[in-house]
Amino acid sequence: MSGVQVISWETAQEVLTPKRREVVGVLGRMSPNSVRELSRELDRDKAQVSRDLAALAEHGIIRYEEDGRVKKPRLTQEHLIVEPVV
């Protein structure tokens, strides 16, 4: 299916903490121009958001669009599904 990423239940339990789910939710509805802008939207410290983004990127949930020195966080797919799908 186009636009869909499937991750295992185990990965979801490890990676999708409540704060990271919030990051995914915000990225699903807006395209911030920087990590700093995303941090402001979340009302969280930029360093904490950067760590959460790094964990999400490590598991292929987000990627960065590079624009000069600015990194724009983006979801890799429009939808994220946790298996098993029942």
Coordinates of C-alpha atoms in Angstrom, one line a residue:
M1 CA 0.0 0.0 0.0
S2 CA 1.3 3.4 -1.0
G3 CA 1.8 5.9 1.8
V4 CA 1.7 3.3 4.6
Q5 CA 4.5 2.2 6.9
V6 CA 4.0 -0.9 9.1
I7 CA 6.0 -1.5 12.2
S8 CA 6.0 -4.4 14.6
W9 CA 4.3 -4.3 18.0
E10 CA 7.6 -4.7 19.7
T11 CA 9.1 -1.7 17.9
A12 CA 6.0 0.4 18.6
Q13 CA 6.2 -0.4 22.3
E14 CA 9.9 0.5 22.4
V15 CA 9.8 3.6 20.1
L16 CA 6.4 5.2 20.3
T17 CA 6.4 6.7 23.7
P18 CA 3.6 9.2 24.5
K19 CA 5.9 12.2 23.6
R20 CA 7.0 10.6 20.4
R21 CA 3.4 9.8 19.4
E22 CA 2.7 13.5 20.0
V23 CA 5.6 14.4 17.6
V24 CA 4.2 12.0 15.0
G25 CA 0.8 13.5 15.4
V26 CA 2.1 17.1 14.9
L27 CA 4.1 16.0 11.9
G28 CA 0.9 14.4 10.5
R29 CA -0.9 17.7 10.4
M30 CA 1.8 20.2 9.7
S31 CA 5.2 20.5 8.0
P32 CA 7.5 22.5 10.3
N33 CA 10.3 24.4 8.7
S34 CA 12.8 23.3 11.4
V35 CA 13.2 21.2 14.5
R36 CA 13.0 24.5 16.4
E37 CA 9.6 25.3 14.9
L38 CA 8.4 21.8 15.8
S39 CA 9.7 22.2 19.4
R40 CA 7.8 25.5 19.7
E41 CA 4.6 23.8 18.4
L42 CA 5.0 21.0 21.0
D43 CA 6.0 23.5 23.7
R44 CA 9.1 21.3 24.5
D45 CA 12.8 21.8 24.7
K46 CA 14.5 21.5 21.3
A47 CA 17.2 19.1 22.6
Q48 CA 14.5 16.7 23.9
V49 CA 12.6 16.9 20.6
S50 CA 15.8 16.3 18.7
R51 CA 16.4 13.1 20.7
D52 CA 12.9 11.9 20.0
L53 CA 13.3 12.7 16.3
A54 CA 16.6 10.7 16.2
A55 CA 14.9 7.7 17.7
L56 CA 12.0 8.0 15.2
A57 CA 14.5 8.4 12.3
E58 CA 16.5 5.4 13.5
H59 CA 13.3 3.3 13.0
G60 CA 12.4 4.9 9.6
I61 CA 9.4 6.7 10.9
I62 CA 10.6 10.2 10.1
R63 CA 13.3 11.6 7.7
Y64 CA 14.8 15.0 7.3
E65 CA 14.6 17.3 4.3
E66 CA 17.8 19.3 4.2
D67 CA 17.5 23.0 3.3
G68 CA 20.9 24.4 3.6
R69 CA 21.8 24.1 7.3
V70 CA 18.1 23.6 8.3
K71 CA 16.7 20.1 8.8
K72 CA 13.0 19.8 8.3
P73 CA 11.5 16.7 10.0
R74 CA 9.0 14.8 7.9
L75 CA 7.1 11.6 8.3
T76 CA 8.3 8.9 5.8
Q77 CA 4.8 7.8 5.1
E78 CA 1.3 9.3 5.5
H79 CA 0.1 6.5 7.7
L80 CA 1.8 4.4 10.4
I81 CA 0.3 1.0 11.2
V82 CA 1.4 -1.3 14.1
E83 CA 1.2 -5.0 13.4
P84 CA -0.4 -7.4 13.9
V85 CA -3.3 -5.8 12.0
V86 CA -6.5 -7.6 13.0

